[in-house]
Amino acid sequence: MADGSPIETEDLIDFVARALMARGVPKADATSVAGLMVEADIFGYSTHGVFRLRQYLARLAGGGCNPTPKISVVQETVATAVVDGDNGLGHLAMAAARDLAIEKARNTGIGWVGVRGGNHAGPLALYVRPQAEAGLLGMAAAVGSANHVPPYGGSDLLIGTNPIAFSAPATGPDPFVFDMATTVAAMGKIKTLLQRGEPMPEGWMVGRDGKPLTDPARKSEGFLLPIGGPKGFGLSVAIGLMAGVLNGAAFGSDVVDFTKDTTSPTNTGQFVVAIDPAAFGIGDGFAEEAARVFSEMRASTPLPGHDPVRLPGDGKTALAASRRENGLTLNAALRRDLNALAGDCDISPPFPNDPAA
Amino acid sequence: MADGSPIETEDLIDFVARALMARGVPKADATSVAGLMVEADIFGYSTHGVFRLRQYLARLAGGGCNPTPKISVVQETVATAVVDGDNGLGHLAMAAARDLAIEKARNTGIGWVGVRGGNHAGPLALYVRPQAEAGLLGMAAAVGSANHVPPYGGSDLLIGTNPIAFSAPATGPDPFVFDMATTVAAMGKIKTLLQRGEPMPEGWMVGRDGKPLTDPARKSEGFLLPIGGPKGFGLSVAIGLMAGVLNGAAFGSDVVDFTKDTTSPTNTGQFVVAIDPAAFGIGDGFAEEAARVFSEMRASTPLPGHDPVRLPGDGKTALAASRRENGLTLNAALRRDLNALAGDCDISPPFPNDPAA
C-alpha cells in the first residue's frame, strides 16, 4: 500500500480486532469493540477512534482492563438501570447501556441507563447517534478518564473533561448529533497536536502560574480550562454526579488516569439516555419540526468572515458513506503506530508496504 | 419604611399576590406564584424574582398570559409526562411538572416531565432544589423567553439563553444547585446593569458589526454570545429540542419575545427531571459520596488572586434562612418600580414611606 492510501474499513476492523484478541479479548467482543472504534473514525472523531488502540492494549496488557468481562445489569426499573462493565473495554458496557436505554424508551417513553466499572469508550456520539437514527432523542455523558481540570479557582486536578452528547432525529440526510467536552479543548485534540508537532491556541490550557500554556508536550504541567469559566465547572460537576457518583463509579480523587496507569481498574462512570417522542405526543412530527428549525438556522446570513451556518452532525451521513465505500485515510504517525502495535502483538501489520509507516 | 430597609418576605409575597390578583389571577394561584417569585429573591436569583413582576403584569393585562389557566397532564407514562400550562403564569406549570417528576422518580427511578403552553417561570433553581432537598437528583431546562442569540456564525436571532439547571443532595448544609444560561451572560443580568446604569464587560455581547457591545441600553442592537462558541450553540440547540420541540412548544422563529409582545401566547417549553438514587443502588450513600468529592474541591489551594473554591449552591441555605428571618433588601430602582406597579394596580404600595422609592 502506497503512502497515505486509504485502508478499507473492514481491513482496519479486522486488524484492530486481531490486536485486541492478541491481548486476550474473545473474538466476539474484540470484533464489536473494533467495529465501534473504526466507526468513530468513519464519523470523523479521529481523536477517539483507532488512535486510542495503543492505550487500550497497554491497559489490557497491564491488567488494568479486564479482557474477559461479564457485562451485567445490576439495578433495574422499567425506566432505569445500572450496567456493570466488569472493568472490560468501555465500548462493551456502553453499547449494552445504549441498547437497554432504547428498549426502555420504547416501552416507557424514557430509558436512563448508568454504567459503573466501565472504561474509556470512544466518542459519546457512538452511544447517541443510533437513538436519532431510530427516531428517538439521545443523551450520554461520562466522567473523563483522567483529571485534567481543577475546580474553578482551585489548583488541584479533580475533574476530567467530562463530555456530554445529545442527539435527535431530523428530516433530511443528517440527524442532530452533538458531542462536546466541557473543557475548551478535549485532551484527545491536544494529543493529536502533539503527534503532529503543532502548538495549542491560547485559551486551551493554563500553567500552574496562571499563564497560557501552548506547548502540547508540556500538557501535564498545566490545567485544561472549562468552557465559560464557572459555568463549565458547574456543568462538569453535574456530569460527574450523574455519570459517576449516581452509578457508584469514580469521581474526584478516585479517578484513575487511564493513560499513566495501566494496572488499576478505573471504575469509569457513564450514562446513556433514550427518549421516545411518541410518549410526548409528537412522534414522527418531531423530526419534521426539528428540520424546520434547522432550516431557519442554516439560512441565517453568515457573519462577516464566517462560513454558512452548520448544525452539529451536518454532513456526517455523507462523510461516513464515502469512507465506508472508499476507506479511511490515516495520518503517517498513526499508520506508524498501528504497524508498531502489530509488531508488539505479533500479528501482521495493517500497512505492510507503507514507506512512511 | 426608611430607605433601603428590608421588607419582610411575607409582606412582599402578599404584595406580589395582590398585584397578580388585580390582573385577574385567582388567589390560590397568585399566592403560589408570589411565593415562588419571592423564593427566587430569597435564594439570591434577584434577576428572576420580583424584578420580573412588571413583565408578568404587562402580559396578564395585554392578554398574552392567561390569568385563569387549567393546568393539565396531556401525555403520560409511568416515567414521563407532558404538562400543558394553558398559557398561564409559568410558575404554575413548572411547579406541577416538578411535583409530578418527583412522584414518578419515587415510583420508577426517574420522572421526566415536559411543559408546553408555559411562560417565564423564574429561575430554574426553583424546580430543581426541592429534588435535592428530598434526596433526589434534579435537572431542568427551558427555551428562553426571547431570541437573543444567532446560530453559531450566523446573524439572525433564533435562539434564547436556553438555561439548564442541575441539583443533587450532599451531606452538609447545602445541596448542589447549579443554574446557568448557555450564554456568557443572562439577559436578566444585563437588565440589572441597565437599571443600575452600569456597562457590560466585553465578551457578553457583540453588535451586528461583530464588535464588542458594552452599553446595556443598546442590548437590542446586538447578540448574546454562547459559552464556548460552537459548544454553547450546540448545547442551546439540544435544550431547544428537548424543552421545546419534544413538548410541542416553541423553538426558533416561533418564539415570542415576552418582553416586547404582551398580547401573544408564548407557548414556552420547559422540562423538569427527578432521579432517585435508590433506583441506582446507592440511595442515601449518594449524599455522602457527593460531600466527599465536594470537600476535596473546597480544600483545593486557590489559584493566585482567587477566593477559596465554592461549589454551586454553597452558602445558599444560610443566605435563605437569614433572609426569611430578617427580610429582603431590594435596591432603590426595584422599590420604585414596585411602588409604581402598586399605583397601576390600584393597591397599597409595598414601600409607602420610602423617600428613594
XYZ file of C-alpha atoms in Angstrom:
714
model
C 0.000 0.000 0.000
C 1.434 3.377 -1.001
C 1.979 6.223 1.454
C -1.351 7.671 2.585
C -3.589 5.375 0.574
C -6.873 4.704 2.281
C -7.377 1.456 4.172
C -10.641 -0.451 3.713
C -12.762 -0.147 6.860
C -13.199 -3.941 7.005
C -9.424 -4.396 6.939
C -8.956 -1.860 9.731
C -11.669 -3.514 11.861
C -10.018 -6.866 11.252
C -6.613 -5.541 12.307
C -7.927 -3.860 15.484
C -9.874 -7.000 16.424
C -6.788 -9.193 15.960
C -4.731 -6.832 18.115
C -7.346 -6.973 20.902
C -7.527 -10.770 20.597
C -3.740 -10.905 20.946
C -4.277 -9.327 24.376
C -6.853 -11.923 25.426
C -10.151 -10.385 24.296
C -12.570 -13.038 22.941
C -13.339 -12.753 19.228
C -16.953 -11.550 19.542
C -16.056 -8.742 21.968
C -12.925 -7.830 20.001
C -14.943 -7.556 16.797
C -17.642 -5.419 18.340
C -15.147 -3.052 20.029
C -13.073 -2.842 16.826
C -16.235 -2.032 14.880
C -17.092 0.833 17.240
C -13.506 2.154 17.225
C -13.451 2.269 13.430
C -16.982 3.725 13.420
C -15.562 6.639 15.425
C -13.033 7.300 12.638
C -15.682 6.855 9.961
C -17.742 9.636 11.555
C -14.737 11.926 11.950
C -13.992 11.500 15.667
C -10.358 10.736 14.883
C -9.102 11.565 18.383
C -11.353 8.866 19.842
C -11.066 6.059 17.299
C -8.218 3.674 16.439
C -5.828 6.398 17.658
C -6.667 5.022 21.133
C -5.670 1.410 20.368
C -2.225 1.810 21.976
C -3.808 2.891 25.270
C -6.356 0.088 25.269
C -3.716 -2.561 24.527
C -1.449 -1.184 27.250
C -4.237 -1.416 29.841
C -5.170 -4.928 28.726
C -1.508 -5.983 28.920
C -1.014 -4.227 32.260
C -4.022 -5.810 33.916
C -5.869 -2.509 34.376
C -8.583 -3.595 31.922
C -10.293 -6.986 32.078
C -10.129 -8.768 28.684
C -12.966 -11.176 29.549
C -15.643 -9.137 31.364
C -19.145 -10.341 32.167
C -21.355 -7.311 31.434
C -24.407 -7.390 33.710
C -27.439 -5.334 34.703
C -27.119 -4.854 38.460
C -30.038 -2.465 39.121
C -33.204 -2.031 37.126
C -36.625 -0.381 36.978
C -38.909 -0.123 33.939
C -37.181 3.161 33.036
C -33.707 2.993 34.598
C -30.835 0.563 35.003
C -27.217 0.317 36.048
C -24.886 -1.788 33.886
C -21.698 -3.111 35.496
C -18.946 -3.223 32.872
C -16.793 -5.594 34.966
C -13.796 -3.421 34.070
C -13.828 -4.576 30.445
C -13.241 -2.426 27.386
C -15.583 0.533 27.822
C -17.346 0.128 24.487
C -18.940 -3.133 25.635
C -20.754 -1.685 28.658
C -21.743 1.495 26.824
C -23.165 -0.380 23.837
C -25.173 -2.540 26.252
C -26.369 0.557 28.117
C -27.382 2.241 24.865
C -29.355 -0.766 23.644
C -31.107 -1.152 27.004
C -31.951 2.571 27.133
C -33.521 2.345 23.670
C -35.563 -0.703 24.670
C -36.832 1.026 27.828
C -37.657 4.219 25.912
C -39.811 2.190 23.509
C -41.726 0.775 26.479
C -41.997 3.681 28.922
C -41.029 6.819 26.991
C -37.568 7.076 28.543
C -34.627 4.857 29.374
C -31.825 6.184 31.589
C -29.047 3.625 31.989
C -25.921 4.249 34.053
C -22.612 2.413 33.814
C -20.168 1.522 36.567
C -16.985 -0.493 36.160
C -16.583 0.934 32.675
C -13.563 2.205 30.780
C -12.830 4.735 28.044
C -15.440 4.004 25.374
C -14.504 6.301 22.486
C -16.682 9.264 21.486
C -20.087 9.550 23.153
C -21.557 10.075 19.677
C -21.403 6.281 19.253
C -23.955 5.959 22.042
C -26.392 8.675 20.948
C -26.431 8.608 17.133
C -28.304 5.264 16.986
C -31.167 6.774 19.046
C -31.602 9.552 16.480
C -31.420 7.078 13.596
C -34.217 5.141 15.309
C -36.416 8.230 15.711
C -35.570 8.799 19.383
C -33.692 11.518 21.243
C -30.389 10.545 22.844
C -28.189 11.850 25.617
C -24.990 10.468 27.140
C -22.236 11.689 29.429
C -19.088 10.375 31.065
C -16.657 11.060 33.845
C -13.439 11.816 31.954
C -10.751 9.097 32.059
C -8.202 11.334 33.781
C -8.390 14.510 35.873
C -7.039 17.439 33.881
C -9.142 20.266 35.359
C -9.146 21.908 38.803
C -12.353 23.117 40.456
C -12.971 26.750 39.428
C -10.440 28.972 41.201
C -8.511 25.981 42.586
C -5.272 24.287 41.590
C -5.752 20.551 42.161
C -6.705 18.257 39.307
C -10.004 16.766 40.472
C -12.200 16.880 37.336
C -11.983 15.361 33.873
C -13.082 16.803 30.552
C -16.464 15.223 31.437
C -18.069 15.138 27.996
C -21.789 15.212 27.226
C -23.602 14.381 23.996
C -27.092 14.829 22.582
C -28.873 13.556 19.502
C -32.250 13.952 17.846
C -33.906 12.884 14.611
C -34.399 15.470 11.855
C -35.996 15.015 8.456
C -33.211 15.136 5.859
C -29.829 13.488 5.463
C -28.397 14.194 8.911
C -29.690 13.744 12.445
C -28.592 16.221 15.129
C -25.543 14.701 16.850
C -23.613 16.907 19.261
C -20.715 15.654 21.393
C -18.660 18.059 23.478
C -16.097 18.111 26.246
C -16.921 20.606 28.996
C -13.405 21.999 28.595
C -12.411 24.459 25.848
C -10.341 21.659 24.295
C -10.514 17.889 24.706
C -7.315 16.074 25.707
C -7.607 13.985 22.536
C -7.207 17.108 20.395
C -4.116 18.105 22.352
C -2.649 14.628 21.842
C -3.279 14.956 18.112
C -1.425 18.299 18.032
C 1.430 16.704 19.966
C 1.600 13.890 17.438
C 1.622 16.455 14.597
C 4.151 18.726 16.310
C 1.786 21.718 16.336
C 1.212 24.238 19.184
C -2.080 24.756 21.041
C -4.005 28.037 20.678
C -4.004 30.250 23.775
C -7.062 29.658 25.937
C -6.959 25.854 25.848
C -4.686 25.414 28.880
C -3.004 27.452 31.603
C 0.055 26.575 33.659
C 0.124 26.457 37.434
C 1.466 30.015 37.266
C -1.827 31.058 35.660
C -0.103 31.861 32.330
C -1.179 30.431 28.938
C 0.379 27.082 28.046
C 0.667 26.356 24.314
C 3.244 23.532 24.011
C 1.301 20.244 23.872
C 4.375 18.379 25.143
C 4.017 20.327 28.428
C 0.351 19.378 28.884
C 0.987 17.553 32.146
C 2.322 20.794 33.674
C -0.959 22.700 33.337
C -4.740 22.650 33.518
C -7.436 22.411 30.885
C -9.832 25.362 31.076
C -13.600 24.778 31.361
C -15.935 26.482 28.861
C -17.462 29.635 30.292
C -15.307 29.555 33.458
C -17.573 28.756 36.439
C -20.335 27.553 34.095
C -18.195 24.796 32.605
C -17.088 23.931 36.136
C -20.672 23.571 37.362
C -21.663 21.570 34.300
C -18.707 19.198 34.684
C -19.545 18.639 38.360
C -23.190 17.914 37.466
C -21.968 15.351 34.915
C -19.601 13.842 37.481
C -22.501 13.406 39.901
C -24.885 11.874 37.337
C -22.354 9.727 35.457
C -20.083 8.874 38.373
C -21.497 9.122 41.899
C -25.054 8.054 40.957
C -23.735 4.813 39.440
C -21.263 4.009 42.214
C -18.411 4.933 39.848
C -15.345 7.124 40.371
C -15.406 10.935 40.628
C -12.852 13.305 42.168
C -9.623 11.983 43.638
C -10.536 8.335 42.993
C -10.427 8.805 39.201
C -7.514 6.762 37.790
C -5.511 8.357 34.954
C -6.006 5.673 32.312
C -3.007 6.847 30.280
C -0.436 6.903 33.062
C -1.758 3.910 34.986
C -2.103 0.641 33.099
C -2.621 -1.627 36.102
C -5.547 -0.229 38.161
C -9.252 -0.639 37.377
C -10.681 2.816 36.597
C -14.307 2.222 37.638
C -15.311 4.692 34.925
C -18.891 6.002 35.148
C -21.133 6.973 32.237
C -24.801 7.138 31.397
C -26.915 6.800 28.256
C -30.473 8.102 27.798
C -33.085 7.462 25.116
C -36.390 9.348 24.868
C -39.286 8.408 22.602
C -41.133 11.444 21.172
C -44.220 9.251 20.779
C -44.600 9.348 24.571
C -44.651 13.149 24.395
C -47.443 13.253 21.842
C -45.327 14.399 18.896
C -43.938 11.139 17.490
C -42.661 11.433 13.924
C -43.624 15.100 13.906
C -40.505 15.700 15.985
C -38.155 15.097 13.047
C -40.126 17.459 10.820
C -40.268 20.234 13.396
C -36.544 19.876 14.181
C -35.794 20.098 10.450
C -37.908 23.281 10.226
C -35.847 24.964 12.965
C -32.556 23.719 11.482
C -33.506 25.082 8.044
C -34.082 28.521 9.554
C -30.685 28.365 11.208
C -28.820 27.213 8.082
C -30.481 30.039 6.121
C -29.184 32.682 8.544
C -26.869 35.197 6.837
C -23.293 34.364 7.880
C -21.425 36.901 9.985
C -18.531 38.557 8.112
C -15.721 36.013 7.798
C -17.876 33.008 8.724
C -18.934 30.013 6.636
C -22.656 29.233 6.256
C -24.258 28.020 9.498
C -23.982 24.280 10.128
C -25.797 22.219 12.737
C -23.851 19.647 14.775
C -23.975 16.454 12.723
C -24.396 18.160 9.348
C -22.551 16.296 6.596
C -21.699 13.269 8.756
C -24.002 10.868 6.911
C -22.333 11.587 3.551
C -18.864 11.577 5.124
C -19.485 8.169 6.676
C -20.929 6.710 3.461
C -17.915 7.920 1.500
C -15.458 6.444 3.992
C -17.314 3.136 4.136
C -17.049 2.984 0.342
C -13.573 4.406 -0.211
C -11.792 3.532 3.004
C -10.113 5.629 5.696
C -7.019 7.775 5.207
C -4.962 7.763 8.403
C -2.044 10.129 9.028
C 1.520 8.814 8.868
C 2.112 8.944 12.620
C -0.956 6.807 13.251
C -0.048 4.365 10.471
C 3.419 4.004 12.009
C 1.898 3.488 15.446
C -0.508 0.785 14.250
C 2.320 -1.033 12.425
C 4.400 -0.885 15.610
C 1.490 -2.256 17.663
C 1.199 -5.105 15.160
C 4.832 -5.919 15.909
C 4.170 -5.812 19.678
C 1.189 -8.134 19.265
C 2.992 -10.419 16.827
C 0.285 -10.043 14.173
C 0.517 -8.915 10.551
C 0.707 -5.100 10.195
C -2.120 -3.058 8.661
C 0.267 -1.055 6.415
C 2.917 -3.601 5.328
C 4.189 -1.657 2.301
C 3.857 1.908 3.584
C 7.265 3.655 3.394
C 6.125 6.410 5.792
C 4.853 3.840 8.255
C -40.193 52.311 55.940
C -36.824 54.038 55.666
C -34.690 53.978 52.530
C -33.243 50.538 51.955
C -34.762 48.846 54.990
C -35.530 45.193 54.430
C -39.074 44.124 53.681
C -40.497 41.064 55.421
C -40.780 38.181 52.963
C -44.431 37.618 53.958
C -45.213 41.261 53.186
C -43.524 41.026 49.797
C -45.386 37.807 48.948
C -48.624 39.463 49.985
C -47.931 42.485 47.798
C -46.986 40.418 44.723
C -50.057 38.211 45.185
C -52.343 41.256 45.423
C -50.816 42.715 42.262
C -51.399 39.450 40.364
C -54.959 39.260 41.723
C -55.542 42.809 40.475
C -54.824 41.410 36.983
C -57.351 38.590 37.361
C -55.268 35.756 38.835
C -57.262 33.731 41.415
C -55.990 33.989 44.985
C -54.560 30.458 45.274
C -52.555 30.739 42.055
C -51.471 34.298 42.847
C -50.214 33.218 46.253
C -48.290 30.269 44.931
C -46.665 32.277 42.105
C -45.860 35.131 44.502
C -44.297 32.622 46.895
C -42.043 31.256 44.156
C -41.099 34.738 42.915
C -40.050 35.817 46.400
C -38.322 32.454 46.917
C -36.132 33.362 43.915
C -35.044 36.549 45.679
C -34.553 34.717 48.966
C -32.072 32.362 47.268
C -30.254 35.214 45.527
C -31.669 34.930 41.992
C -32.544 38.603 42.003
C -32.746 38.897 38.201
C -35.511 36.274 38.141
C -37.590 37.163 41.188
C -39.939 40.063 41.909
C -37.864 42.114 39.439
C -39.975 40.344 36.779
C -43.349 41.420 38.211
C -43.678 44.313 35.740
C -43.328 41.940 32.783
C -45.768 39.412 34.176
C -48.391 42.087 34.903
C -47.974 43.571 31.434
C -48.575 40.194 29.796
C -51.590 39.498 32.005
C -53.011 42.951 31.174
C -52.206 42.581 27.483
C -53.859 39.192 27.140
C -50.613 37.371 26.288
C -50.792 35.409 29.549
C -53.932 33.635 30.734
C -54.812 34.659 34.330
C -57.071 31.631 34.869
C -55.318 28.603 33.317
C -56.332 24.994 33.764
C -53.017 23.136 34.203
C -53.393 19.589 32.877
C -51.363 16.457 32.160
C -51.875 15.773 28.443
C -49.454 12.848 27.925
C -48.233 10.347 30.484
C -46.285 7.131 31.025
C -45.059 5.756 34.348
C -41.836 7.742 33.888
C -42.734 10.667 31.609
C -45.453 13.274 31.158
C -46.287 16.474 29.355
C -47.990 19.247 31.331
C -49.957 21.844 29.401
C -49.692 25.190 31.186
C -52.695 26.635 29.305
C -50.654 29.808 28.809
C -50.878 30.733 32.496
C -48.094 32.174 34.617
C -45.132 29.863 34.015
C -44.505 29.060 37.667
C -47.786 27.128 37.871
C -46.969 24.603 35.128
C -43.355 24.231 36.220
C -44.292 23.626 39.870
C -46.780 20.988 38.713
C -44.146 19.408 36.441
C -41.616 19.342 39.274
C -44.015 17.700 41.709
C -45.068 15.097 39.130
C -41.428 14.347 38.229
C -40.630 13.756 41.901
C -43.627 11.430 42.289
C -42.623 9.416 39.212
C -38.992 9.211 40.348
C -40.137 7.725 43.660
C -42.063 5.043 41.758
C -39.832 4.216 38.774
C -36.415 5.753 39.497
C -36.911 8.674 37.117
C -39.535 11.234 36.202
C -39.072 13.378 33.077
C -41.907 15.885 32.693
C -42.130 18.354 29.825
C -44.151 21.564 29.705
C -45.933 23.153 26.768
C -48.074 26.279 26.889
C -45.864 27.635 29.655
C -44.446 31.070 30.304
C -41.385 32.570 32.002
C -41.177 30.754 35.328
C -38.338 32.490 37.182
C -35.026 30.738 37.861
C -34.851 27.016 37.099
C -33.324 26.539 40.535
C -36.893 26.710 41.913
C -37.648 23.494 40.046
C -34.529 21.503 40.950
C -33.648 22.475 44.517
C -36.646 20.628 46.031
C -35.435 17.370 44.418
C -32.071 17.698 46.173
C -33.743 18.579 49.472
C -35.780 15.377 49.098
C -32.687 13.227 48.472
C -33.144 13.088 44.676
C -31.165 14.481 41.752
C -32.827 17.202 39.694
C -32.465 18.615 36.212
C -34.482 21.255 34.355
C -34.150 23.332 31.219
C -36.131 25.894 29.254
C -36.409 27.519 25.876
C -35.519 31.144 26.633
C -38.408 33.634 26.583
C -36.927 35.680 23.721
C -34.372 35.016 20.985
C -31.177 36.924 21.736
C -28.628 34.581 20.128
C -27.910 33.705 16.470
C -26.853 30.208 15.417
C -23.035 29.982 15.568
C -21.588 32.002 12.678
C -24.993 33.413 11.709
C -26.684 36.752 12.275
C -30.384 36.037 12.869
C -31.782 35.819 16.370
C -33.197 32.291 16.518
C -32.092 31.025 19.951
C -32.712 32.125 23.525
C -30.397 31.981 26.508
C -31.818 28.451 26.961
C -30.873 27.810 30.579
C -30.255 24.439 32.217
C -30.076 23.540 35.892
C -28.959 20.558 37.961
C -29.238 19.636 41.626
C -28.106 16.836 43.895
C -28.173 16.072 47.605
C -24.946 16.395 49.598
C -24.377 15.747 53.283
C -23.875 19.121 54.974
C -25.698 22.448 54.933
C -26.014 22.934 51.168
C -27.207 20.722 48.318
C -25.591 21.138 44.904
C -27.790 23.584 42.939
C -26.449 24.847 39.628
C -28.459 27.038 37.266
C -26.852 28.528 34.161
C -27.763 30.269 30.922
C -25.955 28.793 27.908
C -24.847 32.323 27.034
C -21.887 34.083 28.661
C -24.392 36.418 30.336
C -28.110 36.018 31.025
C -30.416 38.790 29.773
C -31.614 39.288 33.360
C -28.105 40.334 34.408
C -27.927 42.816 31.549
C -31.297 44.271 32.582
C -29.981 44.666 36.120
C -26.917 46.570 34.831
C -29.221 48.742 32.734
C -31.320 49.500 35.800
C -28.142 50.353 37.731
C -26.633 52.391 34.884
C -23.529 50.203 34.675
C -21.747 48.962 31.493
C -21.403 45.302 30.455
C -17.964 43.642 30.412
C -16.608 42.882 26.926
C -17.421 39.341 25.850
C -21.075 39.360 26.923
C -22.481 40.734 23.645
C -21.359 41.672 20.139
C -23.013 44.044 17.694
C -24.077 43.086 14.191
C -20.721 44.511 13.060
C -19.003 41.814 15.119
C -17.585 44.394 17.562
C -17.986 44.226 21.367
C -21.141 45.864 22.707
C -20.944 47.129 26.304
C -23.839 49.598 26.678
C -26.784 47.678 28.186
C -29.201 50.259 26.729
C -28.125 49.083 23.248
C -28.780 45.400 24.009
C -31.426 45.100 21.296
C -28.813 46.057 18.677
C -26.586 43.059 19.303
C -26.313 39.370 20.101
C -25.614 37.472 23.291
C -22.586 35.186 22.909
C -22.853 31.486 23.767
C -20.357 29.940 26.206
C -17.515 28.180 24.425
C -18.615 29.397 20.957
C -19.907 26.408 18.951
C -20.204 24.340 22.153
C -22.689 26.726 23.733
C -24.533 26.829 20.414
C -24.818 23.036 20.271
C -25.899 22.851 23.900
C -28.568 25.529 23.435
C -29.953 23.722 20.377
C -30.073 20.438 22.318
C -32.019 22.229 25.069
C -34.345 23.775 22.486
C -35.086 20.323 21.084
C -35.701 18.675 24.477
C -37.544 21.562 26.161
C -39.309 22.947 23.092
C -39.819 20.639 20.107
C -40.264 17.447 22.165
C -43.127 19.038 24.109
C -44.842 20.661 21.131
C -43.629 24.050 22.362
C -41.943 26.925 20.521
C -38.333 26.893 19.280
C -36.685 29.002 16.582
C -38.633 31.690 14.758
C -41.894 30.893 16.554
C -40.507 32.007 19.920
C -42.389 35.133 21.050
C -40.342 37.860 22.755
C -42.203 38.005 26.059
C -40.861 41.479 26.878
C -41.757 43.220 23.628
C -45.003 41.353 22.964
C -47.637 41.435 25.684
C -50.520 40.077 23.640
C -49.403 36.736 22.076
C -49.241 33.372 23.845
C -45.581 32.302 24.020
C -46.080 28.514 24.124
C -42.932 28.346 26.241
C -41.389 24.873 26.593
C -39.505 23.532 29.587
C -38.784 20.209 31.259
C -38.130 19.002 34.779
C -36.418 15.739 35.761
C -36.104 13.922 39.080
C -33.907 10.848 39.637
C -33.966 8.641 42.730
C -30.507 7.320 43.697
C -32.223 4.398 45.432
C -33.045 3.017 41.969
C -29.332 3.127 41.131
C -28.320 1.112 44.183
C -26.663 3.965 46.083
C -29.596 5.593 47.908
C -28.545 7.781 50.832
C -24.918 6.943 50.101
C -25.152 9.422 47.233
C -25.228 12.452 49.536
C -22.214 11.196 51.484
C -20.170 10.457 48.371
C -21.064 13.829 46.812
C -19.981 15.540 50.038
C -16.657 13.653 49.915
C -15.928 14.965 46.400
C -17.070 18.490 47.301
C -14.795 18.532 50.372
C -11.809 17.669 48.180
C -12.709 20.509 45.821
C -13.220 23.090 48.588
C -9.837 22.095 50.062
C -8.025 22.775 46.769
C -5.392 25.522 47.105
C -6.813 28.666 45.460
C -5.082 29.978 42.360
C -3.292 33.316 42.917
C -5.953 36.035 43.186
C -8.867 33.624 43.674
C -11.123 33.063 46.686
C -11.410 29.570 48.177
C -13.238 27.124 45.890
C -17.027 27.115 46.225
C -19.486 24.619 44.821
C -22.659 25.888 43.128
C -25.211 26.219 45.915
C -22.682 26.770 48.711
C -23.978 29.232 51.296
C -27.500 29.378 49.874
C -29.131 27.602 52.819
C -27.762 30.122 55.324
C -28.493 33.042 52.993
C -32.107 31.959 52.627
C -32.565 31.401 56.360
C -31.192 34.847 57.103
C -33.460 36.494 54.555
C -36.506 34.603 55.769
C -35.733 35.873 59.269
C -34.555 39.411 58.535
C -36.372 40.241 55.318
C -35.181 41.192 51.854
C -33.298 44.346 50.945
C -34.291 45.463 47.455
C -32.451 48.155 45.505
C -33.997 51.616 45.108
C -34.879 51.168 41.420
C -36.814 47.995 42.180
C -38.539 49.552 45.193
C -39.608 52.467 42.982
C -40.833 50.071 40.317
C -42.892 48.016 42.760
C -44.436 51.166 44.210
C -45.305 52.313 40.681
C -46.871 48.929 39.894
C -48.958 49.246 43.039
C -50.280 52.519 41.632
C -51.054 50.868 38.275
C -52.905 48.049 40.038
C -54.658 50.379 42.463
C -53.377 48.508 45.505
C -51.393 49.728 48.515
C -47.648 50.104 47.766
C -45.032 47.861 49.381
C -42.768 50.812 50.323
C -45.179 53.574 51.344
C -42.663 55.670 53.301
C -39.534 55.129 51.237
C -38.130 58.508 50.081
C -35.956 56.818 47.412
C -38.931 54.851 46.128
